[in-house]
CSV table of C-alpha atoms in Angstrom, one decimal:
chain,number,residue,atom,x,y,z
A,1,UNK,CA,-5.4,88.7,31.0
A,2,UNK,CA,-5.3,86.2,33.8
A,3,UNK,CA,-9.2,85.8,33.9
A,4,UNK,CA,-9.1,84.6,29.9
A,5,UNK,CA,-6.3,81.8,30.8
A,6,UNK,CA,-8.5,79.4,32.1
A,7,UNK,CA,-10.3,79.6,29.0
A,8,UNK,CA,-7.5,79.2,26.4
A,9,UNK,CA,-6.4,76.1,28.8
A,10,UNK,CA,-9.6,74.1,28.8
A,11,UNK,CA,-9.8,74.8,24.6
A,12,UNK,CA,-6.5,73.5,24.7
A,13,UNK,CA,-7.3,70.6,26.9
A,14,UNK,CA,-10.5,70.0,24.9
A,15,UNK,CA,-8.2,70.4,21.5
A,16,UNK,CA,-5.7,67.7,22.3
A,17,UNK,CA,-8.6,65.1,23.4
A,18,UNK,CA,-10.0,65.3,20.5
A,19,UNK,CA,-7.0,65.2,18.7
A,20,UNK,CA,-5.5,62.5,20.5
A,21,UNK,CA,-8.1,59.8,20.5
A,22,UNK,CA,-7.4,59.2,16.5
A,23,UNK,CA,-3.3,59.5,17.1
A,24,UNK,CA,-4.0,57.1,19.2
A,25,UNK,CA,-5.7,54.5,17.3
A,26,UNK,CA,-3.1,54.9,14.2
A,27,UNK,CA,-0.4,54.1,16.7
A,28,UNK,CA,-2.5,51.0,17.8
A,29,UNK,CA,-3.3,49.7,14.2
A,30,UNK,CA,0.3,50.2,13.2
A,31,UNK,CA,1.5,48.2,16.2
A,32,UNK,CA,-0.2,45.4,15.2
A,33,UNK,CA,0.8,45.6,11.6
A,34,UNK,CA,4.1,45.3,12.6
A,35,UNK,CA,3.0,42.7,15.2
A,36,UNK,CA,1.5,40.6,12.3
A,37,UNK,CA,4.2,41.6,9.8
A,38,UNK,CA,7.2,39.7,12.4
A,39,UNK,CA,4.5,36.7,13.0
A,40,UNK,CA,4.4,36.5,9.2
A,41,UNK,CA,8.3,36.7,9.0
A,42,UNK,CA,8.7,34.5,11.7
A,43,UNK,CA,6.7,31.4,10.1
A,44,UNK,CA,8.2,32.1,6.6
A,45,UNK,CA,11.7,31.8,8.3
A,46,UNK,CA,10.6,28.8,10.0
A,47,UNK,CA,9.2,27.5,7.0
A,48,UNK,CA,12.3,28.1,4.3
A,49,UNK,CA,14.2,27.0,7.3
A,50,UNK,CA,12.2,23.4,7.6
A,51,UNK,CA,12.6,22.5,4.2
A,52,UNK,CA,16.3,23.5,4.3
A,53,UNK,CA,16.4,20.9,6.6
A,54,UNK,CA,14.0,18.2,5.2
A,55,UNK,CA,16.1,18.3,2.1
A,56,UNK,CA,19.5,18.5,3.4
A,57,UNK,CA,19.5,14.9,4.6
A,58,UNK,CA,20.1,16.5,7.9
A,59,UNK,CA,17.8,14.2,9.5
A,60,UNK,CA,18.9,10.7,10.9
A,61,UNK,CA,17.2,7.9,9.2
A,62,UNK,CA,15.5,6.7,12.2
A,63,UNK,CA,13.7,9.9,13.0
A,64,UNK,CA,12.9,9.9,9.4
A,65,UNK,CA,11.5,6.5,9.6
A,66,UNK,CA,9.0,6.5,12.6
A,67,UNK,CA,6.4,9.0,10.4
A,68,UNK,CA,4.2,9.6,8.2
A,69,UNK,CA,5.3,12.9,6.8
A,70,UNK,CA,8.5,11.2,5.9
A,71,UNK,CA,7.2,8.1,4.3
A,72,UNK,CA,5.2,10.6,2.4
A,73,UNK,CA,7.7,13.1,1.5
A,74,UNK,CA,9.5,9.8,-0.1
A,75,UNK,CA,6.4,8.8,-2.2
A,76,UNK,CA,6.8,12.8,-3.6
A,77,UNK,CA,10.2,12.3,-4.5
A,78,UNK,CA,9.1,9.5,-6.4
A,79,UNK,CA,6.3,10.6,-8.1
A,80,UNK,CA,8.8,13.5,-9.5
A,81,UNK,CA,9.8,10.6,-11.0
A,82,UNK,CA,6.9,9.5,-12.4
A,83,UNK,CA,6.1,6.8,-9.4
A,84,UNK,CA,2.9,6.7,-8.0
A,85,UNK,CA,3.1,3.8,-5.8
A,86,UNK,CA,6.0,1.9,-5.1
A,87,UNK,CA,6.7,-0.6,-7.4
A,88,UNK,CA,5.6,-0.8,-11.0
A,89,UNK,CA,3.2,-4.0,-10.1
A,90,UNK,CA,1.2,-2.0,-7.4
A,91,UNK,CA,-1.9,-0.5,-8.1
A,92,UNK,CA,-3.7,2.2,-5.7
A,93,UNK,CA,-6.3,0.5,-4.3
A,94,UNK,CA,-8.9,2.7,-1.9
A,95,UNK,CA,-9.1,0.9,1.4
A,96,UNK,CA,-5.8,-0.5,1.8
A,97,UNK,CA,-3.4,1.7,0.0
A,98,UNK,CA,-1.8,-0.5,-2.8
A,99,UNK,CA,-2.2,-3.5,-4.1
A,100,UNK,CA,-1.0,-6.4,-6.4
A,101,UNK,CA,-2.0,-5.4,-10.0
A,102,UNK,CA,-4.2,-8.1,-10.9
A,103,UNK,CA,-3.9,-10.4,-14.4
A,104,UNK,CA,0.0,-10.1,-14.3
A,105,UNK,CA,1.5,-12.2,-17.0
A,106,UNK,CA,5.0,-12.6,-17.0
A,107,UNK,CA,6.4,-9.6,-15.1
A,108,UNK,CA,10.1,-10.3,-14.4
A,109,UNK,CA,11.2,-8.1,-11.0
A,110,UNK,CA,12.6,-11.2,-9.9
A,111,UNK,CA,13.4,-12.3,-13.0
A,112,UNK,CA,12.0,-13.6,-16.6
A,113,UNK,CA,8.2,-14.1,-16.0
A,114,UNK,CA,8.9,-14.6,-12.6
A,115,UNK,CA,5.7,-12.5,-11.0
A,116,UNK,CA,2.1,-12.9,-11.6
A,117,UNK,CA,-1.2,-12.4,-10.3
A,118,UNK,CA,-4.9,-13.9,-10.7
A,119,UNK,CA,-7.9,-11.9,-11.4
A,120,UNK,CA,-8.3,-11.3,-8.0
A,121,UNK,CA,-4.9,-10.0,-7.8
A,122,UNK,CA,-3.5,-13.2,-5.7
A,123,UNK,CA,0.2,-14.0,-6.7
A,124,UNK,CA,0.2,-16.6,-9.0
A,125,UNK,CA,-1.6,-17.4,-12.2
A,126,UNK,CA,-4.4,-20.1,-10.7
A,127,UNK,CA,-7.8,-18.4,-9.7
A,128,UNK,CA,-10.6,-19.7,-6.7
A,129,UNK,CA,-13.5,-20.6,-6.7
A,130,UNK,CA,-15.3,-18.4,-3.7
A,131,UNK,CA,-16.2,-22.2,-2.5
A,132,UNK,CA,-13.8,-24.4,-1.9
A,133,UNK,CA,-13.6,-27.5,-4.0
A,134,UNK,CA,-14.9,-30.9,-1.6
A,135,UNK,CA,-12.4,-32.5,0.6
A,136,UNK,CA,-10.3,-29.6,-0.1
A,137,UNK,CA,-8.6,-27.9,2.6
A,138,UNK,CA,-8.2,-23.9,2.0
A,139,UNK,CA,-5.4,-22.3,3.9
A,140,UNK,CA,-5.6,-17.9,3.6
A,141,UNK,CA,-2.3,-16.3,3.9
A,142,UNK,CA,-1.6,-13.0,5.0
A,143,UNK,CA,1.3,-11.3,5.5
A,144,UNK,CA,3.9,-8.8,3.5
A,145,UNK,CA,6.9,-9.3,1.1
A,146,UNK,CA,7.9,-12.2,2.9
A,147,UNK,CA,4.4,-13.9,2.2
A,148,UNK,CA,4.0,-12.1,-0.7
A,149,UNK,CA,7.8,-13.5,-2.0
A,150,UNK,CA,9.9,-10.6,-2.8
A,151,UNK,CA,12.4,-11.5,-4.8
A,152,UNK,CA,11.8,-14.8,-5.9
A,153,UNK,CA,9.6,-16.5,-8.6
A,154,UNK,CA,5.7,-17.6,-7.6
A,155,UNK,CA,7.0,-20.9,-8.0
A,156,UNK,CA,9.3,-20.2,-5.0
A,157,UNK,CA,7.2,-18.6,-2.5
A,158,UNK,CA,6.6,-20.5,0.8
A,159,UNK,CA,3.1,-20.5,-0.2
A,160,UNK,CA,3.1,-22.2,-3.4
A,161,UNK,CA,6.0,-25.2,-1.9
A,162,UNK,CA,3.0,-25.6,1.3
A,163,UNK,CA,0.3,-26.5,-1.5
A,164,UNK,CA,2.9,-29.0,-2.8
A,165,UNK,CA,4.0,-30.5,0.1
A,166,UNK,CA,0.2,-30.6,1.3
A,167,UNK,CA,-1.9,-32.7,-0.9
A,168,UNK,CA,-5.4,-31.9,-1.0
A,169,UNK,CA,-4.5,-28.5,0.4
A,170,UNK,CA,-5.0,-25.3,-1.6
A,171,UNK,CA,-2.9,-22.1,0.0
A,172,UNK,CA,-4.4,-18.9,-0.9
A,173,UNK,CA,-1.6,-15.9,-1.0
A,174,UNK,CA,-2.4,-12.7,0.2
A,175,UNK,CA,0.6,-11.5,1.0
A,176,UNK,CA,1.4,-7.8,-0.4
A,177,UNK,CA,4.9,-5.8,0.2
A,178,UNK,CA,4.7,-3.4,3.4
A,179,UNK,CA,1.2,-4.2,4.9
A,180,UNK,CA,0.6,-4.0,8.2
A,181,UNK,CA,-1.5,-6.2,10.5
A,182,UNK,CA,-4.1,-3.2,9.8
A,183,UNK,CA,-4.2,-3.8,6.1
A,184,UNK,CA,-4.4,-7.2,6.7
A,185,UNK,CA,-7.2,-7.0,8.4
A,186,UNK,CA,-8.9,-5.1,6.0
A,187,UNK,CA,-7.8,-7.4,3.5
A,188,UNK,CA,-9.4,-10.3,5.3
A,189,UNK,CA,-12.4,-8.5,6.3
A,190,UNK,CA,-13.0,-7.1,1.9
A,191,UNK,CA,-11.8,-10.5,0.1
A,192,UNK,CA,-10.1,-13.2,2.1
A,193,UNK,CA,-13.2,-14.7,4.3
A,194,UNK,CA,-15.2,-14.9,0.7
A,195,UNK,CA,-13.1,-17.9,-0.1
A,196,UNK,CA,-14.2,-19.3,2.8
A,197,UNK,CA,-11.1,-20.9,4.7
A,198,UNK,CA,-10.6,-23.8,7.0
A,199,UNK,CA,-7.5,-22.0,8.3
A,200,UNK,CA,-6.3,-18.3,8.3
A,201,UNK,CA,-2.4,-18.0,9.0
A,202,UNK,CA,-0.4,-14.6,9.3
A,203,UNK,CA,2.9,-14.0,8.5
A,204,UNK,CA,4.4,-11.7,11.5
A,205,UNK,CA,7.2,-9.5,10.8
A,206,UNK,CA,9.2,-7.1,13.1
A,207,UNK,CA,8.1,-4.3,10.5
A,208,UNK,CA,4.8,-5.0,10.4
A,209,UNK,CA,4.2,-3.5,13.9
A,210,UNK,CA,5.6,-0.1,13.1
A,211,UNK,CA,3.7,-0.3,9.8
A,212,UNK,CA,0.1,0.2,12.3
A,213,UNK,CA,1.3,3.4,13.4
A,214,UNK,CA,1.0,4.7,10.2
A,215,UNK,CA,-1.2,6.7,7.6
A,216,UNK,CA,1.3,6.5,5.1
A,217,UNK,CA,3.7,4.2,4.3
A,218,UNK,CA,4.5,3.1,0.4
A,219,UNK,CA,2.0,5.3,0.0
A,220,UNK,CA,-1.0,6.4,1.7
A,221,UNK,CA,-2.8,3.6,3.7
A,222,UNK,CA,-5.7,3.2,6.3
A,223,UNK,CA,-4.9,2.8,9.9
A,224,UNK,CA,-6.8,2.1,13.3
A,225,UNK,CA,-6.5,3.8,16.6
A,226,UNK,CA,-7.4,2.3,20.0
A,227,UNK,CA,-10.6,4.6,21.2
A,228,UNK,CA,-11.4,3.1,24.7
A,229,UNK,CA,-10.2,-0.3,23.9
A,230,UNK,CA,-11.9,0.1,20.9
A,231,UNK,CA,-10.3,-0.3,16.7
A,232,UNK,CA,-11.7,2.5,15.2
A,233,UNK,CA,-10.8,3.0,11.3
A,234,UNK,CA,-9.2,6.4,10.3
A,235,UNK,CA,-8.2,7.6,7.0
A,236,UNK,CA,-10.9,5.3,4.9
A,237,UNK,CA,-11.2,5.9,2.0
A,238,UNK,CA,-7.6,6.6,1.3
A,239,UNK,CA,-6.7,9.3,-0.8
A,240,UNK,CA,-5.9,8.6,-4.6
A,241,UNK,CA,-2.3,9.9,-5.9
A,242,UNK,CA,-4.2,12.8,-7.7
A,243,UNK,CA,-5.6,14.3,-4.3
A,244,UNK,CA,-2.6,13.6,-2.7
A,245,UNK,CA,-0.6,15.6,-5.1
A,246,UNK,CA,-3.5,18.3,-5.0
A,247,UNK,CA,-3.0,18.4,-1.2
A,248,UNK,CA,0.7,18.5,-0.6
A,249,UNK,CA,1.2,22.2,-2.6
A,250,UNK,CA,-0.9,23.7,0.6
A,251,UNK,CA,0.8,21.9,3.8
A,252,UNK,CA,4.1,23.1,5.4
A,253,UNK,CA,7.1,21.6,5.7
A,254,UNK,CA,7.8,23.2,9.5
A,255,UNK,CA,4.6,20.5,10.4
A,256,UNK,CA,5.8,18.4,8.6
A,257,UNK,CA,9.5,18.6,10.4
A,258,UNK,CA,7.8,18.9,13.9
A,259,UNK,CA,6.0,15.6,13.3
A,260,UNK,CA,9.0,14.0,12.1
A,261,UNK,CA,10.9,15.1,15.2
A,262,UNK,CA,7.5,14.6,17.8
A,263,UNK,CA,7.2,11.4,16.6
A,264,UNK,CA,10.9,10.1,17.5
A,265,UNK,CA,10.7,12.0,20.9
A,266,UNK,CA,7.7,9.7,21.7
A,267,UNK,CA,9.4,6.6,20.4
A,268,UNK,CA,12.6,7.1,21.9
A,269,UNK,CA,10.5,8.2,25.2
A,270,UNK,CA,8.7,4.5,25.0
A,271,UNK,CA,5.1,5.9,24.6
A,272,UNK,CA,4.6,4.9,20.9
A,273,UNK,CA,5.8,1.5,21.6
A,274,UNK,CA,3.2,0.9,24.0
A,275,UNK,CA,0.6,2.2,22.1
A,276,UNK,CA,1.9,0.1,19.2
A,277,UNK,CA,1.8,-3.3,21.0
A,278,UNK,CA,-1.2,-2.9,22.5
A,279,UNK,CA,-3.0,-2.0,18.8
A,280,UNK,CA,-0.8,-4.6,17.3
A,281,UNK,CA,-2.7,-6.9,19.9
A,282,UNK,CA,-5.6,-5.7,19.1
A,283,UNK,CA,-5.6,-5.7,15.3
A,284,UNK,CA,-4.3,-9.3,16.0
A,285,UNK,CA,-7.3,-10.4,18.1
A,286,UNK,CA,-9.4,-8.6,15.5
A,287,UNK,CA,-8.1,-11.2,13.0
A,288,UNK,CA,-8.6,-14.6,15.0
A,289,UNK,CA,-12.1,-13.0,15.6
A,290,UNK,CA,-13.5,-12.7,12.2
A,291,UNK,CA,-11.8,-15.6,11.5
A,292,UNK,CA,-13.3,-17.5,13.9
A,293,UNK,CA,-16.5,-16.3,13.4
A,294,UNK,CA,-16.5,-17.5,9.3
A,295,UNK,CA,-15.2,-21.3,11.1
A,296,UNK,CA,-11.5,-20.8,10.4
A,297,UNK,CA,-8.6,-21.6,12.9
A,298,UNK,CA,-6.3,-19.0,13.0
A,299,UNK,CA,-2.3,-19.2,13.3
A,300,UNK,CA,0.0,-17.1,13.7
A,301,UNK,CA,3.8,-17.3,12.7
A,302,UNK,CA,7.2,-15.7,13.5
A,303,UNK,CA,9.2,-14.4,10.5
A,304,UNK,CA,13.0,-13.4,11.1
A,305,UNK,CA,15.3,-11.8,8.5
A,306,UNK,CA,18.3,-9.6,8.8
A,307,UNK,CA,19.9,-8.8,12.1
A,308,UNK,CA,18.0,-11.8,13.4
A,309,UNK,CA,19.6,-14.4,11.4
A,310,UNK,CA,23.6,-13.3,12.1
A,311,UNK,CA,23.0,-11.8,15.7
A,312,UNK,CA,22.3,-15.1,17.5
A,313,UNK,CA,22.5,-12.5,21.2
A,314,UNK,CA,20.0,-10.1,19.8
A,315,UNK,CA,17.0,-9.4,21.8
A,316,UNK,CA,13.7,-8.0,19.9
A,317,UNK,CA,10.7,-6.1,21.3
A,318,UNK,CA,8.3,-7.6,18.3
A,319,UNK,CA,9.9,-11.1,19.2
A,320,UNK,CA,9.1,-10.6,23.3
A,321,UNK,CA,5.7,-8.8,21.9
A,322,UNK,CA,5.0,-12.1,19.9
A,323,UNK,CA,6.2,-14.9,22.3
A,324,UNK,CA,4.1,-12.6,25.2
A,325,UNK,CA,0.7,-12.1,22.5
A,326,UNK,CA,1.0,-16.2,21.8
A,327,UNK,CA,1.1,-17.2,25.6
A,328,UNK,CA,-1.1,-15.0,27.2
A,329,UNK,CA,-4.3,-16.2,24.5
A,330,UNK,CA,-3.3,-19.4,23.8
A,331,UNK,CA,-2.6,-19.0,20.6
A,332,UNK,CA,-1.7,-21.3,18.2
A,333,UNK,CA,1.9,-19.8,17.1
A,334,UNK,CA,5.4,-20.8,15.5
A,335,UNK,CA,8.3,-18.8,15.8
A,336,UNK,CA,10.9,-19.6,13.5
A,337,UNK,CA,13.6,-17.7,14.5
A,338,UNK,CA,15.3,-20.8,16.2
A,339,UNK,CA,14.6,-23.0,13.3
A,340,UNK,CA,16.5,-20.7,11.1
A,341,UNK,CA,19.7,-20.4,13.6
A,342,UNK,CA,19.7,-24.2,14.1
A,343,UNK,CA,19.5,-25.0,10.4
A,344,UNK,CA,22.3,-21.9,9.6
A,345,UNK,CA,24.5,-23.3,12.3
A,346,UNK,CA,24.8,-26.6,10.5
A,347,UNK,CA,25.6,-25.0,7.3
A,348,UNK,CA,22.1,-23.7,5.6
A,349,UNK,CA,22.1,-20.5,3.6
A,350,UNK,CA,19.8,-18.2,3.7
A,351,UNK,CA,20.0,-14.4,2.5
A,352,UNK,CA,21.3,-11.3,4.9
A,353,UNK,CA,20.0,-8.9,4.9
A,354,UNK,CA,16.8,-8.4,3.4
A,355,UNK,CA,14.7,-10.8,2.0
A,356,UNK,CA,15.3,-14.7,2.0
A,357,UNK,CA,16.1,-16.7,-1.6
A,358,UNK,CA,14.3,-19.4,-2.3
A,359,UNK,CA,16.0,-21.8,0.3
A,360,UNK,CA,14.5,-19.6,2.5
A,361,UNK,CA,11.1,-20.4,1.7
A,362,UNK,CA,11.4,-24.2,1.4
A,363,UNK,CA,12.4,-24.2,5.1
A,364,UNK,CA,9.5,-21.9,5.7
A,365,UNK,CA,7.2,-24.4,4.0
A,366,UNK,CA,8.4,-27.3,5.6
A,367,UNK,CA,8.1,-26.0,9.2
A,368,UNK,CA,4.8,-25.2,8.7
A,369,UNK,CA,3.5,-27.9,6.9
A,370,UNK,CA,4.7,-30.1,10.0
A,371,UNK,CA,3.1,-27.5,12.4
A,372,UNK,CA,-0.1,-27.6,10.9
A,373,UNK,CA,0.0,-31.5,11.1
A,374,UNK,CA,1.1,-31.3,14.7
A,375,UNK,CA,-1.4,-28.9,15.6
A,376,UNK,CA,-4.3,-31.4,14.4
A,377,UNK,CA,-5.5,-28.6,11.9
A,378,UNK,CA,-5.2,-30.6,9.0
A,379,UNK,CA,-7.2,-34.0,8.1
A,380,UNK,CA,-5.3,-36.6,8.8
């Protein structure tokens, strides 16, 4: 009896070893089922619990103003609505976003037949020649819906009462609502050095900074990143509405709530706003470049509005940035920020908030028709 035990042990031993190997393995399979299955709760938690938040209006405006998933989550809620780009005299236009529908006729935003738009889709209804007429002088404008003239008639943009106060002058508007200095530039670079100016000038607004940060804004736009000192162009082509659309069903909201919040983190941290002045400069040197380069003189001009008109005490980063960008190059700038107090001191109205009324861009106009003459870029 004792002599078979070592026997029945061993079997036994050899038994469980060869039943345990496989116990072992189901046990190790369903631990990482269950491992996976609590991942996979986890993110769809996180996810329902993203969007709870995204549409609750949970979110301070600033954070949801600083990026791009919440400019684009905006342009959805509008296209529910049958909006594709912002306003209803946009067009999608593949290298810079949106555009000014061209061949307008008679539009009233602003009023009865108070917008159109050349064939080219400048504001206005005269069209240009790609050479300018002889002993004309050709002045390119750039800018956004202050150049552009939100909310007033063509006849009242600042650049249509430069060309009349400037004889022998023509004033070319490219302004378009919420471009940046990047879409500018592309703007410049695709149509505006065709026509072949004596003198490039570029509406500067506070907004127009945070604008370069961007991929989407009114809608999906191009945008340039410093790479070793370097503009390099990301997001070109830009996506039309139809692939945007196509896109959005597959990307999450809890990204799309992490950027939102990473993005305010690094802006209230200062990071962003030094990479932002330093590509603002550089999108800004960009322009004089190219400018130069096709023989125009480039200026540059300070536009306030809002908080900058009432608040006298105020103190601006973009303002410091601009007085700073104009002094260290040499640049030929105006910042009309002190014309505007002066004049509103003495009794001049002008529209707070938002954008100016047509007094507005009279004194706009005036100022820089007497810069220009000043700064010996005009013939005499």
């Amino acid at each position: 009896m004792r002599g078979s035990h070592p026997a029945k042990s061993r079997r036994s031993a050899d038994g469980t070893a060869g039943r345990t190997a496989p116990g072992r393995g189901r046990r190790l399979i369903g631990s990482a089922l269950r491992g996976v299955l609590a991942i996979a709760v986890a993110l769809v938690v996180l996810e329902v619990t993203a969007r709870l938040v995204v549409s609750s209006g949970l979110l301070a405006e600033r954070v949801r103003r600083m990026s791009d998933a919440a400019w684009r989550l905006d342009w959805i809620d509008r296209h529910r609505d049958g909006v594709e780009v912002y306003y209803s005299f946009d067009v999608y236009h593949p290298t810079r976003g949106w555009a000014l529908k061209p061949n307008l006729r008679d539009a009233d935003p602003y009023g009865p037949g108070s917008l159109n738009s050349n064939s080219a889709g400048m504001r206005g209804v005269r069209e240009f020649s790609e050479q300018p007429p002889s002993g004309t002088t050709r002045i390119l404008l750039l800018g956004d819906s202050f150049a552009f003239g939100e909310e007033v008639a063509d006849h009242e943009t600042f650049a249509c009462r430069l060309q009349e106060i400037l004889p022998g002058v023509e004033v070319l508007n490219l302004g378009v609502h919420g471009y940046g200095h990047d879409q500018m530039l592309a703007y410049l670079r695709e149509e505006g050095l065709r026509y072949h100016p004596d003198i490039v000038i570029v509406g500067f607004v506070q907004d127009d900074m945070e604008r370069n940060m961007l991929s989407f804004r009114d809608y999906a736009k191009p945008r340039f990143e410093l790479v070793d000192g370097a503009l390099v162009l990301r997001n070109s082509p830009v996506p039309a509405p139809g692939e945007m659309l196509a896109r959005e069903r597959y990307r999450s909201r809890f990204l799309d709530l992490v950027d939102m919040v990473g993005q305010a983190a690094l802006w209230r941290s200062g990071v962003n706003q030094r990479r932002m002045e330093a590509l603002t400069a550089a999108l800004l040197d960009e322009i004089a470049r190219e400018s130069a380069a096709a023989g125009a003189a480039t200026a540059f001009f300070y536009l306030p509005h809002s908080e900058e008109l009432t608040n006298p005490d105020l103190t601006l980063d973009a303002e410091r940035f601009f007085t700073n960008y104009c002094d260290e190059r040499g640049a030929l700038c105006l910042n009309l920020r002190p014309t505007f107090q002066q004049r509103m001191q003495q009794g001049f109205a002008v529209k707070t908030p938002g954008h100016w009324h047509g007094s507005g861009h009279q004194l706009v106009a005036e100022e820089l028709s007497s810069f220009l003459a000043a700064s010996r870029l005009l013939p005499s």
